Amino acid sequence: SGGKTPIPLYKKIRNLSLNWEGVSLIISDERDVKMNHKLSNEGSIRKLLGFNNNSKTIIGLRDKRSQKIIKGIREYDLSILGMGIDGHFASIFPNSRNLEESLNTHKSIVYINDGYPDVPRYTLSLNEILKSKKIILLVSNTEKYKLINTKRSKKELLPIDYLIQKAMHK
């Protein structure tokens, strides 16, 4: 997961003495920018964990090789996701033109070219994320906690509601 929410977790992980042999970390969403750009989730996570740009431990979403690897994954051990105050996770935003596709497709990766909130993005689809044995949703403040606990009508559901509902019933 990118964004601000998981930064403290990544800093703690960096300080652990872990054997990364055989471990792959897959970015849940990425802006369509170069890895050294300040908006790059992959670049930020690499820096926070102390990986160089050539490390194969982290698999991004922007290149065809990575997309092929992701497409071949049957199951993930763990997904760690953050959530925005608007109820988005990964780059599945409430008002995205690709919302229905992001929530329902069986494609692994969806390209979001709304220009919102800043630049085009790649995101794992909801169904791809649901291939995880375990999902941890990081909720970083009271406002977000209240948002996920608010009851909404079917037509008012936010992307996070779909994640929670589908994850609980799989």
PDB file of C-alpha atoms in Angstrom:
ATOM      1  CA  SER A   1       0.000   0.000   0.000  1.00  0.00           C
ATOM      2  CA  GLY A   2       1.180   3.490  -0.787  1.00  0.00           C
ATOM      3  CA  GLY A   3       0.203   6.780   0.762  1.00  0.00           C
ATOM      4  CA  LYS A   4       0.935   8.097   4.241  1.00  0.00           C
ATOM      5  CA  THR A   5      -0.910   5.519   6.350  1.00  0.00           C
ATOM      6  CA  PRO A   6       1.611   2.632   6.102  1.00  0.00           C
ATOM      7  CA  ILE A   7       4.778   4.756   6.504  1.00  0.00           C
ATOM      8  CA  PRO A   8       5.211   3.949  10.239  1.00  0.00           C
ATOM      9  CA  LEU A   9       4.774   0.239   9.460  1.00  0.00           C
ATOM     10  CA  TYR A  10       7.415   0.337   6.713  1.00  0.00           C
ATOM     11  CA  LYS A  11       9.839   2.127   9.040  1.00  0.00           C
ATOM     12  CA  LYS A  12       9.367  -0.608  11.661  1.00  0.00           C
ATOM     13  CA  ILE A  13       9.823  -3.354   9.063  1.00  0.00           C
ATOM     14  CA  ARG A  14      13.028  -1.716   7.835  1.00  0.00           C
ATOM     15  CA  ASN A  15      14.489  -1.932  11.336  1.00  0.00           C
ATOM     16  CA  LEU A  16      13.763  -5.656  11.628  1.00  0.00           C
ATOM     17  CA  SER A  17      16.406  -8.134  10.636  1.00  0.00           C
ATOM     18  CA  LEU A  18      14.413 -10.016   7.993  1.00  0.00           C
ATOM     19  CA  ASN A  19      15.486 -12.560   5.420  1.00  0.00           C
ATOM     20  CA  TRP A  20      13.879 -11.334   2.211  1.00  0.00           C
ATOM     21  CA  GLU A  21      14.890 -14.452   0.247  1.00  0.00           C
ATOM     22  CA  GLY A  22      11.826 -15.800  -1.557  1.00  0.00           C
ATOM     23  CA  VAL A  23       9.640 -12.837  -0.518  1.00  0.00           C
ATOM     24  CA  SER A  24       7.883 -10.667  -3.078  1.00  0.00           C
ATOM     25  CA  LEU A  25       6.107  -7.429  -2.258  1.00  0.00           C
ATOM     26  CA  ILE A  26       3.589  -6.257  -4.829  1.00  0.00           C
ATOM     27  CA  ILE A  27       2.493  -2.643  -4.940  1.00  0.00           C
ATOM     28  CA  SER A  28      -1.321  -2.362  -4.677  1.00  0.00           C
ATOM     29  CA  ASP A  29      -1.424   0.787  -6.781  1.00  0.00           C
ATOM     30  CA  GLU A  30       0.970   3.071  -8.576  1.00  0.00           C
ATOM     31  CA  ARG A  31       0.808   6.421 -10.246  1.00  0.00           C
ATOM     32  CA  ASP A  32       1.908   6.435 -13.871  1.00  0.00           C
ATOM     33  CA  VAL A  33       5.179   8.232 -13.120  1.00  0.00           C
ATOM     34  CA  LYS A  34       8.817   7.144 -13.101  1.00  0.00           C
ATOM     35  CA  MET A  35       9.998   5.368  -9.958  1.00  0.00           C
ATOM     36  CA  ASN A  36      12.192   8.307  -8.897  1.00  0.00           C
ATOM     37  CA  HIS A  37       9.235  10.740  -9.060  1.00  0.00           C
ATOM     38  CA  LYS A  38       7.989  12.057  -5.682  1.00  0.00           C
ATOM     39  CA  LEU A  39       4.495  10.633  -6.374  1.00  0.00           C
ATOM     40  CA  SER A  40       5.705   7.070  -7.006  1.00  0.00           C
ATOM     41  CA  ASN A  41       4.437   4.575  -4.417  1.00  0.00           C
ATOM     42  CA  GLU A  42       6.990   2.021  -5.532  1.00  0.00           C
ATOM     43  CA  GLY A  43       9.868   4.495  -5.232  1.00  0.00           C
ATOM     44  CA  SER A  44       8.656   5.630  -1.810  1.00  0.00           C
ATOM     45  CA  ILE A  45       8.265   2.073  -0.498  1.00  0.00           C
ATOM     46  CA  ARG A  46      11.679   1.056  -1.843  1.00  0.00           C
ATOM     47  CA  LYS A  47      13.230   4.017  -0.050  1.00  0.00           C
ATOM     48  CA  LEU A  48      11.348   3.371   3.211  1.00  0.00           C
ATOM     49  CA  LEU A  49      12.360  -0.309   3.251  1.00  0.00           C
ATOM     50  CA  GLY A  50      15.935   0.376   2.147  1.00  0.00           C
ATOM     51  CA  PHE A  51      15.731  -1.472  -1.183  1.00  0.00           C
ATOM     52  CA  ASN A  52      17.578  -0.222  -4.230  1.00  0.00           C
ATOM     53  CA  ASN A  53      15.769   0.325  -7.512  1.00  0.00           C
ATOM     54  CA  ASN A  54      17.092  -2.958  -8.923  1.00  0.00           C
ATOM     55  CA  SER A  55      15.799  -5.133  -6.088  1.00  0.00           C
ATOM     56  CA  LYS A  56      13.450  -7.786  -7.422  1.00  0.00           C
ATOM     57  CA  THR A  57      11.780  -8.113  -3.990  1.00  0.00           C
ATOM     58  CA  ILE A  58       9.343  -5.355  -4.912  1.00  0.00           C
ATOM     59  CA  ILE A  59       7.147  -5.852  -7.955  1.00  0.00           C
ATOM     60  CA  GLY A  60       5.542  -2.716  -9.376  1.00  0.00           C
ATOM     61  CA  LEU A  61       2.577  -2.403 -11.692  1.00  0.00           C
ATOM     62  CA  ARG A  62       3.875  -0.268 -14.553  1.00  0.00           C
ATOM     63  CA  ASP A  63       5.946  -2.676 -16.646  1.00  0.00           C
ATOM     64  CA  LYS A  64       4.758  -5.623 -18.728  1.00  0.00           C
ATOM     65  CA  ARG A  65       7.109  -8.113 -16.993  1.00  0.00           C
ATOM     66  CA  SER A  66       5.587  -7.303 -13.604  1.00  0.00           C
ATOM     67  CA  GLN A  67       2.062  -7.435 -14.990  1.00  0.00           C
ATOM     68  CA  LYS A  68       2.754 -10.917 -16.359  1.00  0.00           C
ATOM     69  CA  ILE A  69       4.112 -12.076 -12.976  1.00  0.00           C
ATOM     70  CA  ILE A  70       1.050 -10.720 -11.164  1.00  0.00           C
ATOM     71  CA  LYS A  71      -1.338 -12.314 -13.643  1.00  0.00           C
ATOM     72  CA  GLY A  72       0.200 -15.722 -12.829  1.00  0.00           C
ATOM     73  CA  ILE A  73      -0.213 -15.472  -9.053  1.00  0.00           C
ATOM     74  CA  ARG A  74      -2.956 -17.748  -7.742  1.00  0.00           C
ATOM     75  CA  GLU A  75      -2.906 -16.592  -4.130  1.00  0.00           C
ATOM     76  CA  TYR A  76      -1.254 -14.015  -1.872  1.00  0.00           C
ATOM     77  CA  ASP A  77      -0.289 -14.657   1.725  1.00  0.00           C
ATOM     78  CA  LEU A  78      -1.112 -11.152   2.916  1.00  0.00           C
ATOM     79  CA  SER A  79      -2.408  -7.809   1.674  1.00  0.00           C
ATOM     80  CA  ILE A  80      -1.823  -4.636   3.638  1.00  0.00           C
ATOM     81  CA  LEU A  81      -4.070  -1.804   2.548  1.00  0.00           C
ATOM     82  CA  GLY A  82      -4.667   1.754   3.631  1.00  0.00           C
ATOM     83  CA  MET A  83      -7.848   3.723   3.115  1.00  0.00           C
ATOM     84  CA  GLY A  84      -8.495   7.321   2.138  1.00  0.00           C
ATOM     85  CA  ILE A  85     -10.976   9.567   3.882  1.00  0.00           C
ATOM     86  CA  ASP A  86     -13.178   9.291   0.764  1.00  0.00           C
ATOM     87  CA  GLY A  87     -13.439   5.506   1.216  1.00  0.00           C
ATOM     88  CA  HIS A  88     -10.926   4.536  -1.479  1.00  0.00           C
ATOM     89  CA  PHE A  89      -8.322   1.796  -1.168  1.00  0.00           C
ATOM     90  CA  ALA A  90      -5.502   1.079  -3.608  1.00  0.00           C
ATOM     91  CA  SER A  91      -6.506   3.428  -6.457  1.00  0.00           C
ATOM     92  CA  ILE A  92     -10.151   2.433  -6.440  1.00  0.00           C
ATOM     93  CA  PHE A  93     -11.814   5.814  -5.936  1.00  0.00           C
ATOM     94  CA  PRO A  94     -15.567   6.447  -5.407  1.00  0.00           C
ATOM     95  CA  ASN A  95     -16.001   8.706  -8.453  1.00  0.00           C
ATOM     96  CA  SER A  96     -13.635   6.986 -10.850  1.00  0.00           C
ATOM     97  CA  ARG A  97     -14.904   6.283 -14.367  1.00  0.00           C
ATOM     98  CA  ASN A  98     -13.373   2.796 -13.907  1.00  0.00           C
ATOM     99  CA  LEU A  99     -15.082   2.116 -10.572  1.00  0.00           C
ATOM    100  CA  GLU A 100     -17.318  -0.729 -11.783  1.00  0.00           C
ATOM    101  CA  GLU A 101     -14.418  -2.307 -13.667  1.00  0.00           C
ATOM    102  CA  SER A 102     -12.070  -1.977 -10.673  1.00  0.00           C
ATOM    103  CA  LEU A 103     -14.645  -3.609  -8.378  1.00  0.00           C
ATOM    104  CA  ASN A 104     -15.813  -6.391 -10.707  1.00  0.00           C
ATOM    105  CA  THR A 105     -13.220  -7.311 -13.328  1.00  0.00           C
ATOM    106  CA  HIS A 106     -11.213 -10.503 -13.170  1.00  0.00           C
ATOM    107  CA  LYS A 107      -8.269  -8.690 -14.728  1.00  0.00           C
ATOM    108  CA  SER A 108      -5.400  -8.328 -12.277  1.00  0.00           C
ATOM    109  CA  ILE A 109      -4.625  -4.686 -12.986  1.00  0.00           C
ATOM    110  CA  VAL A 110      -6.828  -1.766 -14.007  1.00  0.00           C
ATOM    111  CA  TYR A 111      -5.510   1.440 -15.576  1.00  0.00           C
ATOM    112  CA  ILE A 112      -7.251   4.545 -14.202  1.00  0.00           C
ATOM    113  CA  ASN A 113      -6.937   7.589 -16.460  1.00  0.00           C
ATOM    114  CA  ASP A 114      -9.265  10.070 -14.779  1.00  0.00           C
ATOM    115  CA  GLY A 115      -6.547  12.564 -13.919  1.00  0.00           C
ATOM    116  CA  TYR A 116      -7.966  12.404 -10.398  1.00  0.00           C
ATOM    117  CA  PRO A 117      -6.621  12.977  -7.893  1.00  0.00           C
ATOM    118  CA  ASP A 118      -3.358  13.863  -9.628  1.00  0.00           C
ATOM    119  CA  VAL A 119      -2.138  11.596 -12.448  1.00  0.00           C
ATOM    120  CA  PRO A 120      -3.209   8.364 -14.185  1.00  0.00           C
ATOM    121  CA  ARG A 121      -2.710   5.234 -12.093  1.00  0.00           C
ATOM    122  CA  TYR A 122      -2.483   1.467 -12.133  1.00  0.00           C
ATOM    123  CA  THR A 123      -4.345  -0.456  -9.435  1.00  0.00           C
ATOM    124  CA  LEU A 124      -4.845  -4.040  -8.474  1.00  0.00           C
ATOM    125  CA  SER A 125      -8.511  -4.872  -9.005  1.00  0.00           C
ATOM    126  CA  LEU A 126     -10.679  -5.811  -6.040  1.00  0.00           C
ATOM    127  CA  ASN A 127     -10.789  -9.432  -7.223  1.00  0.00           C
ATOM    128  CA  GLU A 128      -6.989  -9.512  -7.396  1.00  0.00           C
ATOM    129  CA  ILE A 129      -6.715  -8.195  -3.841  1.00  0.00           C
ATOM    130  CA  LEU A 130      -9.285 -10.766  -2.693  1.00  0.00           C
ATOM    131  CA  LYS A 131      -6.848 -13.520  -3.743  1.00  0.00           C
ATOM    132  CA  SER A 132      -5.154 -12.815  -0.396  1.00  0.00           C
ATOM    133  CA  LYS A 133      -5.367 -15.345   2.423  1.00  0.00           C
ATOM    134  CA  LYS A 134      -5.408 -12.436   4.863  1.00  0.00           C
ATOM    135  CA  ILE A 135      -6.131  -8.723   4.404  1.00  0.00           C
ATOM    136  CA  ILE A 136      -5.059  -6.102   6.919  1.00  0.00           C
ATOM    137  CA  LEU A 137      -6.741  -2.730   6.567  1.00  0.00           C
ATOM    138  CA  LEU A 138      -4.763   0.066   8.226  1.00  0.00           C
ATOM    139  CA  VAL A 139      -7.094   2.738   9.611  1.00  0.00           C
ATOM    140  CA  SER A 140      -5.017   5.678  10.776  1.00  0.00           C
ATOM    141  CA  ASN A 141      -7.484   8.010  12.464  1.00  0.00           C
ATOM    142  CA  THR A 142     -10.905   8.325  14.094  1.00  0.00           C
ATOM    143  CA  GLU A 143     -12.487   9.910  11.015  1.00  0.00           C
ATOM    144  CA  LYS A 144     -11.582   6.893   8.854  1.00  0.00           C
ATOM    145  CA  TYR A 145     -12.684   4.482  11.579  1.00  0.00           C
ATOM    146  CA  LYS A 146     -16.082   6.185  11.743  1.00  0.00           C
ATOM    147  CA  LEU A 147     -16.342   6.071   7.937  1.00  0.00           C
ATOM    148  CA  ILE A 148     -15.950   2.286   7.750  1.00  0.00           C
ATOM    149  CA  ASN A 149     -18.477   1.846  10.559  1.00  0.00           C
ATOM    150  CA  THR A 150     -21.131   4.064   8.943  1.00  0.00           C
ATOM    151  CA  LYS A 151     -24.125   2.229   7.517  1.00  0.00           C
ATOM    152  CA  ARG A 152     -24.876   3.259   3.937  1.00  0.00           C
ATOM    153  CA  SER A 153     -27.631   2.381   1.502  1.00  0.00           C
ATOM    154  CA  LYS A 154     -26.735   0.233  -1.510  1.00  0.00           C
ATOM    155  CA  LYS A 155     -26.515   3.287  -3.800  1.00  0.00           C
ATOM    156  CA  GLU A 156     -24.207   5.129  -1.353  1.00  0.00           C
ATOM    157  CA  LEU A 157     -21.628   2.349  -0.928  1.00  0.00           C
ATOM    158  CA  LEU A 158     -17.981   3.355  -1.073  1.00  0.00           C
ATOM    159  CA  PRO A 159     -15.169   1.213  -2.506  1.00  0.00           C
ATOM    160  CA  ILE A 160     -14.069   0.253   1.035  1.00  0.00           C
ATOM    161  CA  ASP A 161     -17.566  -1.141   1.689  1.00  0.00           C
ATOM    162  CA  TYR A 162     -17.198  -3.533  -1.260  1.00  0.00           C
ATOM    163  CA  LEU A 163     -13.787  -4.665  -0.016  1.00  0.00           C
ATOM    164  CA  ILE A 164     -15.076  -5.345   3.482  1.00  0.00           C
ATOM    165  CA  GLN A 165     -18.266  -7.088   2.304  1.00  0.00           C
ATOM    166  CA  LYS A 166     -16.511  -9.331  -0.214  1.00  0.00           C
ATOM    167  CA  ALA A 167     -13.573 -10.128   2.099  1.00  0.00           C
ATOM    168  CA  MET A 168     -15.962 -11.143   4.904  1.00  0.00           C
ATOM    169  CA  HIS A 169     -17.919 -13.483   2.598  1.00  0.00           C
ATOM    170  CA  LYS A 170     -15.118 -15.291   0.838  1.00  0.00           C
TER     171      LYS A 170
END
